[in-house]
Amino acid sequence: MYSEDVQLQSILFFETPEEVFGRVFSELKPRTPRPAIRLEFCKFANANSFARWDEAGLAFRITDVLEGAPAQILEALAHILLSKLLRRPAPKTYNERYRRYLNRKEMRRSLQLVKQARGRKLVSSPQGNCYDLEAIFEELNVRYFHGLVARPVLGWSRKPSRTMLGHYDPSHNVIVLSSFLDRPSVERLVVEYVMFHEMLHLRFPVEHRGARRCVHTPEFKLAEKDFAGFTEAKAILKRICTVG
Ligand SMILES: [Zn+2]
């Protein structure tokens, strides 16, 4: 039984992560002298890992959610990263072993937590040059939601985008408005409308209908029409986003 053999091996001959990666290198390049191996577990915001081969040897930067992972998993990752580096396909068994481990419930949970805690939030303060997003949020909350919407993190985007004017990110619980809207030439009504739209995303979570993700459900679209000045705001948006 192959897998029991491997387990027994790692109990009898304990290998450090560096040794696992070195052994896999020698399996893949039996005639090449084994280079020095540096391995570092890094606090990434996702499950990515990287390999580099330079004069100093082989360097691996591995997501720290795999720190303490069983030797078989590091072995699979070593095959995947080294195959990529050597430009050859990684054997299917290793790809599957690695993927199955990442897909385990506890693993998915810790990756989600890591993403929440470390994900780069490209957001600056809610107080912009022209408009204060907190003040706008609170006004709309009273006007349309009986003050019942719990305030998420609010911020202006660092880059002014005119294609993505607003965005609600449920994983960080943050509403971001494009700093493109934070200008005196943009009517307050428009900023209010985009904020109102994002607040509706808090109220109507994404629905999964079969394989389809339905973001703007019919209920969402109906509720959106409650916004006083809906037609006017839409018309202004169309103008400022299409004209230079
Ligand atoms: Zn939307």
XYZ file of C-alpha atoms and ligand atoms in Angstrom:
245
model
C 0.000 0.000 0.000
C 1.692 3.087 -1.279
C 0.137 5.667 1.020
C 0.840 3.656 4.181
C 4.425 3.232 3.074
C 4.789 6.960 2.723
C 3.232 7.571 6.131
C 5.489 5.001 7.765
C 8.475 6.533 6.028
C 7.707 9.977 7.357
C 7.306 8.614 10.875
C 10.511 6.588 10.783
C 12.617 9.103 8.909
C 11.294 12.511 9.817
C 11.956 14.933 7.002
C 12.042 18.690 7.340
C 10.118 20.595 4.634
C 13.499 21.500 3.039
C 14.408 17.800 2.894
C 11.074 16.915 1.296
C 11.614 19.523 -1.431
C 15.233 18.423 -1.935
C 14.215 14.782 -2.292
C 11.547 15.654 -4.875
C 14.092 17.747 -6.790
C 16.462 14.764 -6.972
C 13.601 12.543 -8.151
C 12.853 14.951 -10.990
C 16.471 15.797 -11.887
C 18.449 12.735 -10.794
C 21.661 13.795 -12.590
C 21.684 17.413 -11.426
C 23.484 18.111 -8.149
C 20.928 19.194 -5.564
C 21.015 23.009 -5.167
C 20.772 24.719 -1.802
C 17.140 24.908 -0.728
C 15.559 27.785 1.122
C 11.976 27.481 2.219
C 9.914 30.136 3.860
C 6.302 30.073 5.067
C 4.733 33.440 4.241
C 1.615 35.213 5.414
C -0.136 35.377 2.048
C -3.807 36.295 1.678
C -4.483 33.119 -0.315
C -3.182 29.619 -0.935
C -0.541 30.647 -3.479
C 3.018 29.400 -3.248
C 6.044 30.298 -5.372
C 9.325 28.769 -6.482
C 12.455 30.471 -7.818
C 15.754 29.083 -9.037
C 18.740 31.447 -9.005
C 22.509 31.401 -8.312
C 21.849 30.980 -4.598
C 19.768 27.862 -5.185
C 16.092 27.054 -5.001
C 13.823 29.347 -3.023
C 10.277 28.434 -2.080
C 7.755 30.810 -0.591
C 4.822 28.841 0.711
C 1.538 29.977 2.179
C 1.663 29.635 5.962
C -1.703 27.866 6.056
C 0.400 24.835 5.018
C 2.806 25.195 7.925
C 2.497 21.906 9.789
C 0.782 20.163 6.854
C 1.592 16.419 6.573
C 4.769 15.505 4.659
C 2.698 13.943 1.842
C 1.034 17.300 1.190
C 4.353 19.163 1.094
C 5.649 16.416 -1.184
C 2.705 16.959 -3.537
C 3.268 20.727 -3.478
C 6.986 20.201 -4.170
C 6.079 18.159 -7.259
C 3.637 20.837 -8.428
C 6.012 23.796 -7.912
C 9.114 22.056 -9.255
C 7.290 20.703 -12.311
C 6.121 24.217 -13.070
C 9.662 25.535 -12.652
C 11.024 22.784 -14.944
C 8.214 23.410 -17.420
C 6.727 19.969 -17.342
C 3.258 18.804 -16.284
C 2.908 17.759 -12.645
C 1.704 14.165 -12.207
C -2.038 13.968 -11.693
C -1.776 12.097 -8.371
C 0.090 15.010 -6.765
C -2.274 17.624 -8.172
C -5.218 15.672 -6.809
C -3.669 14.994 -3.414
C -2.864 18.691 -2.977
C -6.266 19.880 -4.199
C -8.125 17.433 -1.984
C -6.235 18.706 1.055
C -7.009 22.376 0.283
C -10.652 21.503 -0.278
C -11.112 20.033 3.183
C -13.637 21.922 5.275
C -11.150 23.140 7.934
C -8.744 24.225 5.217
C -11.405 26.216 3.361
C -12.358 27.823 6.659
C -8.807 28.906 7.522
C -8.258 30.216 3.989
C -11.426 32.290 4.320
C -10.235 33.713 7.666
C -6.808 34.470 6.256
C -8.368 36.226 3.273
C -10.530 38.349 5.568
C -7.677 39.308 7.860
C -4.997 39.891 5.221
C -6.818 40.706 2.019
C -5.595 43.979 0.678
C -8.317 46.540 1.096
C -7.797 49.138 -1.598
C -9.840 51.665 0.270
C -9.117 55.041 1.735
C -11.087 56.928 4.382
C -14.849 57.524 4.016
C -14.258 61.275 4.245
C -13.470 62.237 0.674
C -12.548 65.596 -0.837
C -16.201 66.412 -1.517
C -18.422 63.834 0.055
C -18.479 62.059 3.409
C -19.670 58.503 2.814
C -20.604 57.962 6.465
C -22.918 60.974 6.463
C -24.508 59.845 3.194
C -24.910 56.282 4.471
C -26.616 57.441 7.676
C -28.982 59.783 5.828
C -30.047 57.031 3.426
C -30.337 54.568 6.286
C -32.877 56.813 8.022
C -34.673 57.818 4.817
C -35.100 54.374 3.276
C -34.279 51.656 5.815
C -35.730 52.943 9.140
C -32.099 53.224 10.314
C -31.887 49.429 10.466
C -28.897 48.727 8.199
C -25.766 47.971 10.237
C -23.029 50.200 8.883
C -20.260 48.282 7.105
C -16.765 49.678 6.547
C -17.088 52.538 4.047
C -14.392 53.954 1.826
C -13.438 55.646 -1.400
C -11.450 53.551 -3.859
C -7.777 54.467 -4.213
C -8.074 54.462 -7.988
C -10.867 56.441 -9.656
C -12.725 53.891 -11.769
C -15.554 54.899 -14.046
C -16.534 51.350 -14.925
C -16.961 50.150 -11.335
C -18.651 52.972 -9.469
C -19.546 51.019 -6.388
C -18.928 47.629 -4.880
C -20.053 45.694 -1.823
C -17.623 43.040 -0.633
C -19.389 40.670 1.788
C -16.170 38.914 2.771
C -14.700 42.140 4.211
C -18.103 43.735 4.881
C -17.100 46.886 3.070
C -18.810 49.250 0.639
C -16.384 50.985 -1.698
C -17.379 53.865 -3.954
C -15.197 54.914 -6.847
C -13.269 58.095 -6.074
C -14.262 59.115 -9.604
C -17.519 60.254 -7.938
C -15.796 62.322 -5.252
C -15.658 65.541 -7.295
C -17.596 68.826 -7.111
C -18.845 68.347 -10.674
C -20.659 65.164 -9.625
C -24.079 65.830 -8.098
C -24.666 64.532 -4.587
C -27.758 62.750 -5.919
C -25.520 60.447 -7.948
C -23.292 59.559 -4.991
C -26.427 58.888 -2.940
C -27.837 56.650 -5.664
C -24.676 54.525 -5.955
C -24.538 54.198 -2.163
C -28.232 53.273 -2.069
C -27.604 50.580 -4.690
C -24.768 49.090 -2.619
C -26.910 49.224 0.538
C -29.512 47.140 -1.294
C -26.811 44.503 -1.789
C -26.580 44.295 2.005
C -30.319 43.869 2.188
C -30.702 41.406 -0.710
C -27.817 38.936 -0.566
C -26.753 37.170 -3.760
C -29.100 34.334 -4.633
C -27.938 31.097 -6.164
C -30.519 29.775 -8.591
C -29.143 26.520 -9.906
C -25.740 27.301 -11.302
C -26.607 30.947 -11.883
C -25.564 33.644 -9.460
C -28.334 36.216 -9.321
C -27.001 39.508 -7.987
C -29.770 41.861 -9.036
C -32.910 39.870 -8.333
C -36.359 41.151 -9.395
C -36.956 42.179 -5.735
C -33.672 44.093 -5.793
C -34.649 45.939 -8.962
C -38.072 46.799 -7.599
C -36.614 48.158 -4.343
C -34.118 50.231 -6.298
C -36.970 52.221 -7.830
C -37.890 53.530 -4.344
C -34.921 55.868 -4.608
C -36.216 59.417 -5.075
C -34.547 60.686 -8.232
C -33.859 57.190 -9.597
C -34.411 58.137 -13.258
C -32.493 61.391 -12.941
C -29.524 59.730 -11.202
C -29.376 56.987 -13.846
C -29.406 59.613 -16.620
C -26.588 61.637 -15.033
C -24.526 58.490 -14.519
C -24.932 57.558 -18.131
C -23.694 61.003 -19.137
C -20.646 61.277 -16.846
C -19.529 57.722 -17.469
C -19.644 57.855 -21.245
C -18.378 61.379 -21.843
C -14.666 62.042 -21.234
Zn -25.155 45.887 -7.937
